Coordinates of C-alpha atoms in Angstrom, one line a residue:
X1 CA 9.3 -48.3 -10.7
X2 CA 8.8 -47.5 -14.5
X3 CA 6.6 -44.5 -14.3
X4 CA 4.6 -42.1 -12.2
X5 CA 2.7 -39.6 -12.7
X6 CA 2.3 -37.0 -9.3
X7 CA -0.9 -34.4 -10.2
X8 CA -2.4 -31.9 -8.2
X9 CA -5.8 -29.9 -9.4
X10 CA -6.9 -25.9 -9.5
X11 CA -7.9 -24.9 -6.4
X12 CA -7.2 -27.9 -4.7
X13 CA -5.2 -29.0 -1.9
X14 CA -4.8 -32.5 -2.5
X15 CA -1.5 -34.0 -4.6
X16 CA -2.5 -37.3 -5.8
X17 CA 0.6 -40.2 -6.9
X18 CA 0.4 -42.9 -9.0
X19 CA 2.8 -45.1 -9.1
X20 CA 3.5 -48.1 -12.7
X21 CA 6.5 -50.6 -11.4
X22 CA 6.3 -54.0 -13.2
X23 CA 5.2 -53.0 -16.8
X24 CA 6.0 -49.7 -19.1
X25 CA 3.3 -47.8 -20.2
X26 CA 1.0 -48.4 -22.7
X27 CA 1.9 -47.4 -25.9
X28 CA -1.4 -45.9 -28.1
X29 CA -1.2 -45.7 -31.6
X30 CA -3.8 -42.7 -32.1
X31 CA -6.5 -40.8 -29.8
X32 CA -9.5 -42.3 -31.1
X33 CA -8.2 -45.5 -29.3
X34 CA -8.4 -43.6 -26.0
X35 CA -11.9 -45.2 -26.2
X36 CA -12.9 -47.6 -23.6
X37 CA -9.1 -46.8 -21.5
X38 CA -8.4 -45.6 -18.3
X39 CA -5.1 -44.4 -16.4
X40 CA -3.0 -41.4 -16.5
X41 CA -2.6 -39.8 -20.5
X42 CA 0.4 -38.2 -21.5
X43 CA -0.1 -36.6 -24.9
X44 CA 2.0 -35.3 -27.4
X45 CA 1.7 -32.4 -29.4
X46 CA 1.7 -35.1 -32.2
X47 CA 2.0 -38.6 -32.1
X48 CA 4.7 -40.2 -33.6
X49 CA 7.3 -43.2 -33.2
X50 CA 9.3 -41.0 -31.2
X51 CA 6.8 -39.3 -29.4
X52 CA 4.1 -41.7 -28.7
X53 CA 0.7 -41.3 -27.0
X54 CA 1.0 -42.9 -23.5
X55 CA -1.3 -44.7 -20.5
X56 CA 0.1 -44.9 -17.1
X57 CA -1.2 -47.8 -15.7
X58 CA -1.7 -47.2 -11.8
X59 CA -0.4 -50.1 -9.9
X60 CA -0.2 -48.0 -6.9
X61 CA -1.7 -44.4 -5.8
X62 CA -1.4 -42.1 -3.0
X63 CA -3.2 -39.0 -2.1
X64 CA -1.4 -36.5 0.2
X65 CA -3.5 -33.8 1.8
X66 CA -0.4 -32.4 3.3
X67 CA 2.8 -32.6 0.7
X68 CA 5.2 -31.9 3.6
X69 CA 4.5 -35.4 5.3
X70 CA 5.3 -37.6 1.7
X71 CA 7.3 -40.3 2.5
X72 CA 11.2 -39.9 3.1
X73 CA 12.0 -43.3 0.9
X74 CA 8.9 -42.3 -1.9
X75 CA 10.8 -38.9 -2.4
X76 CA 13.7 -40.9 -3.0
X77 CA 12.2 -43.7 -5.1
X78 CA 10.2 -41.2 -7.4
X79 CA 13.6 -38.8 -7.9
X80 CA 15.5 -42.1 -8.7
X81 CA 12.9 -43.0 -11.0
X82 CA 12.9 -39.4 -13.0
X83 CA 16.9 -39.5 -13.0
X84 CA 17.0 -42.8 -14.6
X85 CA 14.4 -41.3 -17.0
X86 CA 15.5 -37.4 -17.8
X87 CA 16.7 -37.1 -21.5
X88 CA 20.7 -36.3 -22.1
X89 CA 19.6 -33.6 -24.8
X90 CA 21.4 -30.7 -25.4
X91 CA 20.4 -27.1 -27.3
X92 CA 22.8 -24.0 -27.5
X93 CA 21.7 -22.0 -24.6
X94 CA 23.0 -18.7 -25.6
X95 CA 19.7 -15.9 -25.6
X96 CA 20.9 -14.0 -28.6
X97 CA 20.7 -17.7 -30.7
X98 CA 17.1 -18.5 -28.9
X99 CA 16.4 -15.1 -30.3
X100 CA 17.9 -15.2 -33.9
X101 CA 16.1 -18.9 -34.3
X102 CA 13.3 -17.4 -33.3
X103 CA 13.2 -14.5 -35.7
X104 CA 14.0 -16.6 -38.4
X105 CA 10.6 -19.1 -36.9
X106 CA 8.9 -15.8 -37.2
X107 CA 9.7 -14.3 -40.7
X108 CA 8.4 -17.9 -42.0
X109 CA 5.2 -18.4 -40.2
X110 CA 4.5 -14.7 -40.5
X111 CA 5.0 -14.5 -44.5
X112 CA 2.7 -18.3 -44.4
X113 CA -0.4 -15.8 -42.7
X114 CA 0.0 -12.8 -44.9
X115 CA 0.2 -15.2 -48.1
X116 CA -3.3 -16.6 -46.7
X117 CA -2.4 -20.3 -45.9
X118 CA -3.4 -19.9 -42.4
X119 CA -5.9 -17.7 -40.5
X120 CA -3.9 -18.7 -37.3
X121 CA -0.8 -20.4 -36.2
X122 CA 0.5 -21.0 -33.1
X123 CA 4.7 -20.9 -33.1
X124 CA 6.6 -21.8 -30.2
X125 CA 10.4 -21.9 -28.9
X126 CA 12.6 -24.0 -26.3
X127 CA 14.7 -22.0 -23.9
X128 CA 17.6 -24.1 -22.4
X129 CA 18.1 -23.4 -17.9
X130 CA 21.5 -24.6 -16.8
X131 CA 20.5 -26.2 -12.9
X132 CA 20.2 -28.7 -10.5
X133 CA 17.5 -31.6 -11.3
X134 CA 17.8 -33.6 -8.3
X135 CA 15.1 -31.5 -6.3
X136 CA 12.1 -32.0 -8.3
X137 CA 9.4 -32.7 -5.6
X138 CA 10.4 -29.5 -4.1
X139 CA 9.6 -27.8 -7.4
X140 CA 6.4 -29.5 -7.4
X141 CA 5.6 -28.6 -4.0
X142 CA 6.4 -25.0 -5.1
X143 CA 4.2 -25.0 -8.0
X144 CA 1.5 -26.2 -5.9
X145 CA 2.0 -23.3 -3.7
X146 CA 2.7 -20.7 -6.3
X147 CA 0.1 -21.0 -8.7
X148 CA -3.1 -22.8 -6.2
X149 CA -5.4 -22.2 -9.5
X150 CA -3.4 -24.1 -12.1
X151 CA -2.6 -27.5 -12.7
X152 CA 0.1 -29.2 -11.8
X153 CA 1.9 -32.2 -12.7
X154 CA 5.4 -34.2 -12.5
X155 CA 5.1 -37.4 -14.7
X156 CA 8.1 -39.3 -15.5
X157 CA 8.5 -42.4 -18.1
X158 CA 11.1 -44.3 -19.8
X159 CA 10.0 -42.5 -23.2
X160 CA 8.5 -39.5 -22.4
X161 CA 10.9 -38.4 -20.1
X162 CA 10.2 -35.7 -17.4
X163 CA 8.5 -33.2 -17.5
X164 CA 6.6 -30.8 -15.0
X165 CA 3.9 -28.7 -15.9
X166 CA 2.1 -25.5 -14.3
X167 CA -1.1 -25.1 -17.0
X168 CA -4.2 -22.6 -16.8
X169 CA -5.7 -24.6 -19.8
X170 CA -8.0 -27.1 -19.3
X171 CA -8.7 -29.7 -22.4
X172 CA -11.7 -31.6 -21.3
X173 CA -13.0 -32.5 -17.8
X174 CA -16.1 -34.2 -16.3
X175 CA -18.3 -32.8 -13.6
X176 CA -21.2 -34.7 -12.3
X177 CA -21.7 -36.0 -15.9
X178 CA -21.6 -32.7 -17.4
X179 CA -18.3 -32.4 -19.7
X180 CA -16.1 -28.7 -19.7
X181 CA -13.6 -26.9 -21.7
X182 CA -12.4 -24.3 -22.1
X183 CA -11.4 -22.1 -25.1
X184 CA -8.0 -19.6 -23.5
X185 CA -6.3 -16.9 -25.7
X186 CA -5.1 -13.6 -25.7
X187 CA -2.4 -12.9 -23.6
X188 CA -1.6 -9.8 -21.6
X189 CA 0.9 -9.4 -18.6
X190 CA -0.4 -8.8 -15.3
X191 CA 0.5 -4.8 -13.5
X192 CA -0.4 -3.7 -10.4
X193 CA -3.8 -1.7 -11.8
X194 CA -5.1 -4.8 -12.1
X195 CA -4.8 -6.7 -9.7
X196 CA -7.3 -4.7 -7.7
X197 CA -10.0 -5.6 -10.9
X198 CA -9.5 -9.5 -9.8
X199 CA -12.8 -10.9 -8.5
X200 CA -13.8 -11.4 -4.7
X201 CA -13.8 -15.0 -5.3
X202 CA -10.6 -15.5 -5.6
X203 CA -10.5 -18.9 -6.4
X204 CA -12.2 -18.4 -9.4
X205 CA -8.9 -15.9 -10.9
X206 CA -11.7 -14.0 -13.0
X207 CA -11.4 -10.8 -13.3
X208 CA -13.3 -7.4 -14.0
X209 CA -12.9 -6.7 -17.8
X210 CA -14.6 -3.5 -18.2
X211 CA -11.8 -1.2 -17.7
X212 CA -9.0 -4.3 -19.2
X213 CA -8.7 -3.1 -22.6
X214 CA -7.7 -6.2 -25.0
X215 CA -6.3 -5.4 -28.4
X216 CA -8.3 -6.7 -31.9
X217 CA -5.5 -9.1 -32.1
X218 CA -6.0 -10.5 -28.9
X219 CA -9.8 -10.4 -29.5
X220 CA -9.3 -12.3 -32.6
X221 CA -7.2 -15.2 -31.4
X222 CA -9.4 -15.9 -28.8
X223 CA -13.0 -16.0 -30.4
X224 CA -11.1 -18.5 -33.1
X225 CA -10.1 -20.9 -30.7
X226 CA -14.1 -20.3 -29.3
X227 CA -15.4 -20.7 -32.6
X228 CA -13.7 -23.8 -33.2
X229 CA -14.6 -25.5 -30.1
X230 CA -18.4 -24.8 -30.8
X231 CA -18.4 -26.7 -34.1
X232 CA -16.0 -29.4 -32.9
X233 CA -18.5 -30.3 -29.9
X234 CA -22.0 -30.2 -32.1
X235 CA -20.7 -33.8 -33.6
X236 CA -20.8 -34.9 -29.9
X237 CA -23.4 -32.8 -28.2
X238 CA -27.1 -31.4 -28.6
X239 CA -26.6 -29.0 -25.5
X240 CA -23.6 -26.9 -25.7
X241 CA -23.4 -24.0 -23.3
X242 CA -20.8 -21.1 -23.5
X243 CA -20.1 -18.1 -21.3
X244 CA -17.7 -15.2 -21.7
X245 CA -15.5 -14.4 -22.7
X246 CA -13.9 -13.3 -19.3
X247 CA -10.4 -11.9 -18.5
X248 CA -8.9 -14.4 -16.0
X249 CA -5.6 -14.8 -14.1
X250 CA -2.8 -17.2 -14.5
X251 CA 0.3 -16.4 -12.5
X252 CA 1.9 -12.9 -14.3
X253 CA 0.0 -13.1 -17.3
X254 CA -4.1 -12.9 -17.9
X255 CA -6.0 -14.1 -20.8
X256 CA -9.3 -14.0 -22.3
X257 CA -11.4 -17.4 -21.4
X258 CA -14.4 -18.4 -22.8
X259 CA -16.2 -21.2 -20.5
X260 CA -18.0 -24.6 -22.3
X261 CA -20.2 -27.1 -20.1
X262 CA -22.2 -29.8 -22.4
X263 CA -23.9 -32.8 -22.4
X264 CA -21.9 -35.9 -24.1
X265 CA -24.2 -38.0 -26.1
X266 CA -22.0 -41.5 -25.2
X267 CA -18.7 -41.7 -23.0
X268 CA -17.8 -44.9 -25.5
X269 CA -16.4 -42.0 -28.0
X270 CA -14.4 -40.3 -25.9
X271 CA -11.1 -40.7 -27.4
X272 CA -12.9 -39.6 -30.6
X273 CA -14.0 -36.4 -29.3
X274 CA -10.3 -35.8 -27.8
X275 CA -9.3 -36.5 -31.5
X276 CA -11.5 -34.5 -32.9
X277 CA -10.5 -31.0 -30.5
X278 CA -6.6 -31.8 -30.1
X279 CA -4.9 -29.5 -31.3
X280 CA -7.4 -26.6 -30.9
X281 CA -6.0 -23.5 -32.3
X282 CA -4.7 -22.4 -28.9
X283 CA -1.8 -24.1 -29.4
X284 CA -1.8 -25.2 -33.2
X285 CA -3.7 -23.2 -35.6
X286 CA -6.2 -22.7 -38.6
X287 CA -6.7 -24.4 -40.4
X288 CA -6.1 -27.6 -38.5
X289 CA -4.6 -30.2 -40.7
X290 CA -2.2 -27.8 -42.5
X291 CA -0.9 -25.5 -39.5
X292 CA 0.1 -28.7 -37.8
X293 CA 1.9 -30.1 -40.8
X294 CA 3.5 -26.8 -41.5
X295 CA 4.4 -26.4 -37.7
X296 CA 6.2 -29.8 -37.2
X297 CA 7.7 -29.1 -40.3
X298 CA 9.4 -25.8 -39.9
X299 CA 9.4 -25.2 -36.4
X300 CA 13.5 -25.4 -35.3
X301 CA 12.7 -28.3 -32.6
X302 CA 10.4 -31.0 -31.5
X303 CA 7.9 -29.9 -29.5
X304 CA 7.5 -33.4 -27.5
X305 CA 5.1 -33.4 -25.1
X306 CA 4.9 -29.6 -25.3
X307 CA 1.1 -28.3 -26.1
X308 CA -0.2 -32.1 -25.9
X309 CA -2.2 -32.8 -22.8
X310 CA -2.4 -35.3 -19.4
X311 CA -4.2 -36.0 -16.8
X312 CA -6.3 -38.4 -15.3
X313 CA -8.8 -40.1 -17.6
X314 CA -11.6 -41.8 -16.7
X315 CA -10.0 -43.3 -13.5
X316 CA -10.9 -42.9 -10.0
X317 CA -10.5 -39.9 -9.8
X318 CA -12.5 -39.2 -12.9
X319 CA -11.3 -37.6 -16.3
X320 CA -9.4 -34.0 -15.9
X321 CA -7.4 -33.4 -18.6
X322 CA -5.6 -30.4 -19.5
X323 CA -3.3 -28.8 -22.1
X324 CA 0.8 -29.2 -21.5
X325 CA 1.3 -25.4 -21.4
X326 CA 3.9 -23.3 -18.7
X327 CA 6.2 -26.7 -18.7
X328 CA 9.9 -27.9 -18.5
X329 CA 11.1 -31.0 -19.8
X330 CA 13.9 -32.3 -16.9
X331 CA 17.7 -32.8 -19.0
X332 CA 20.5 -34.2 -17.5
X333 CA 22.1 -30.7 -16.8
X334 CA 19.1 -28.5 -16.0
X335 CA 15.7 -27.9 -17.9
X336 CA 14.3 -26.9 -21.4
X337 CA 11.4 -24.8 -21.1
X338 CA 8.6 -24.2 -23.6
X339 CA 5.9 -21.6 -25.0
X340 CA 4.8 -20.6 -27.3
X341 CA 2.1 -17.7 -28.6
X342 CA -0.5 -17.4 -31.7
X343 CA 0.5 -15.6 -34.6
X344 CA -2.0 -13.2 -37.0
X345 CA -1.1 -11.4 -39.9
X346 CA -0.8 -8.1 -37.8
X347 CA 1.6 -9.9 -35.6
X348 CA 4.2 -8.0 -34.6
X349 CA 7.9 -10.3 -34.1
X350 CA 8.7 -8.0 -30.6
X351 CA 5.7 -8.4 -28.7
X352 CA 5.3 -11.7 -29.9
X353 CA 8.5 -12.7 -28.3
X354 CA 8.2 -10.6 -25.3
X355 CA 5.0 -12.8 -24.5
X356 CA 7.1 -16.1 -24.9
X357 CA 9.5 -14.1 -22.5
X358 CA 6.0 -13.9 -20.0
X359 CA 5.1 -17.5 -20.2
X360 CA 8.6 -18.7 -19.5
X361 CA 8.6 -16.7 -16.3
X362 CA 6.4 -19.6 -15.1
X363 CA 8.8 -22.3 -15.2
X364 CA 11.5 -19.9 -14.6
X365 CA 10.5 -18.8 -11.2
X366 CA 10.2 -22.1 -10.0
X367 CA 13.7 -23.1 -11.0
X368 CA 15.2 -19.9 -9.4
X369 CA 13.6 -19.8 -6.2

């Protein structure tokens, strides 16, 4: 086995495996070339020699209804497979560095927005959790349970590495040929007040806003990321239709969603339209080109496979793909997890890092439990 890629999606019950053994995955030079494919996408934040844009291949696929009953021998195979595959890296785990790099992070990003070279940018950290790897279908199975409305996925190959994900963000998914996405920002943590605002449909994690007071900021960050999605889709679409925004649940934290269902004019530019919205400015910034430069640039890591996306694409079971947000990459002595949180000019260093703190709690729950 060279790869797999184990997936299960919101609100379903279903864990789906598939399973490359005789070939590595394919290796795709840029996301325009997604055109025409199919398989299992794992995305980086940006592509590079390093961190290159990959196809799983399924040579072999399983779908559990019940995760307790997965094979004995698979759960051995596919935790074989990841250990062969985990990277040896290793980062200065120490908080008070995490939070002196990330000061220093901020200060520069911060001074780029109040200059005027961005109207957004998203900056992100790494947080290093010392811990046992060799139980990582458990910690999918946990996922699954803990957060039924997100997505979740374990993929492990050769290059990439592994990684699991628990993301509320979907990138692009197709529904009885009408395409969604989804623009998420703003970023509040959950109290007890308001979980008695969430919806009676409680699949749905939506909750009621009128009394949920969301700051300017907040506001703000999330009608960018709207804004941008509208004007990316017109290239592709004539009928575009947006609701919300809406305040909606993910695990501790809730965040302002804006809902997009349209038409696409022809499924052969697919991996055009992909290139054309990755990065949005939920997890890059504005504008595009020069917040990403400046962010691979000056951020103090590699983000990887952070903030790219996966998911199935345009296989059987269809094209759902969403953004790699609330994930840990798997190291040889525990886990580095990611997240990151959009900066304005009236950011504020303390409550921005206090909402990295929130995300992390994702991954971090899972680990401890």
């Amino acid at each position: 086995m060279t790869a797999f890629a184990f997936f299960r999606l919101p609100k379903e019950s279903k864990c789906t495996l598939i399973v490359q053994r005789n070939r590595e995955p394919e290796n795709i030079s840029a996301f325009r070339n997604l055109n025409g494919k199919a398989g299992f996408v794992i995305a980086p934040f940006d592509i590079s020699e390093f961190t290159p844009l990959l196809l799983i291949h399924p040579e072999e696929r399983r779908v559990y209804n019940a995760f307790s009953y997965i094979e004995k021998e698979i759960v051995e195979e596919l935790e074989e497979c990841a250990l062969c595959n985990n990277s040896d890296e290793g980062t200065d785990s120490a908080a008070e560095n995490e939070r002196t790099r990330y000061g220093i992070d901020f200060n520069n990003f911060h001074s780029q927005l109040v200059q005027g070279g961005f109207r957004k940018i998203v900056l992100a950290r790494k947080s290093k959790v010392l811990g046992d790897t060799s139980h990582l279908l458990e910690m999918f199975k946990r996922a699954c349970e803990d957060y039924p409305r997100m997505y979740i996925s374990l993929f492990s190959t050769r290059i990439s590495g592994t990684w699991l994900i628990a993301t509320p963000e979907l990138l692009l998914e197709e529904t009885d040929d009408l395409w969604k996405t989804i623009a998420l920002a703003g970023t509040m943590k959950l109290d007890i007040n308001m979980m008695s605002r969430e919806s009676n449909d409680t699949d749905s994690g939506i909750m009621s806003s009128s009394e949920i007071l969301w700051s300017d900021k907040n506001i703000q960050e999330q009608r960018i990321v709207a804004t941008y999605l509208t004007e990316c889709l017109k290239n592709f679409s004539d009928e575009i239709i947006e609701s919300g925004p809406k305040t909606t649940r993910a695990g501790n934290l809730i965040h302002l969603r804006s809902d997009f269902s349209f038409s696409l004019k022809k499924k052969s530019v697919l991996g055009d339209l992909i290139e054309a919205i990755h990065p949005t400015p939920a997890v890059c910034g504005l504008p595009k080109d020069i917040s990403k430069s400046f962010i691979i640039h000056n951020e103090n890591f590699s983000r990887k496979y952070y903030s790219g996306f996966c998911g199935p694409l345009m296989s059987d079971e269809g094209t759902h793909l969403f953004v790699s947000l609330r994930c840990m990459q798997v190291i040889k002595d525990g886990f580095l997890l990611y997240a990151g949180g959009g900066l304005l000019s009236d950011s504020i260093e303390q409550q921005e890092w206090e909402e990295t703190e929130a995300k992390l709690e994702t991954m971090r729950k899972i680990i401890s439990c």
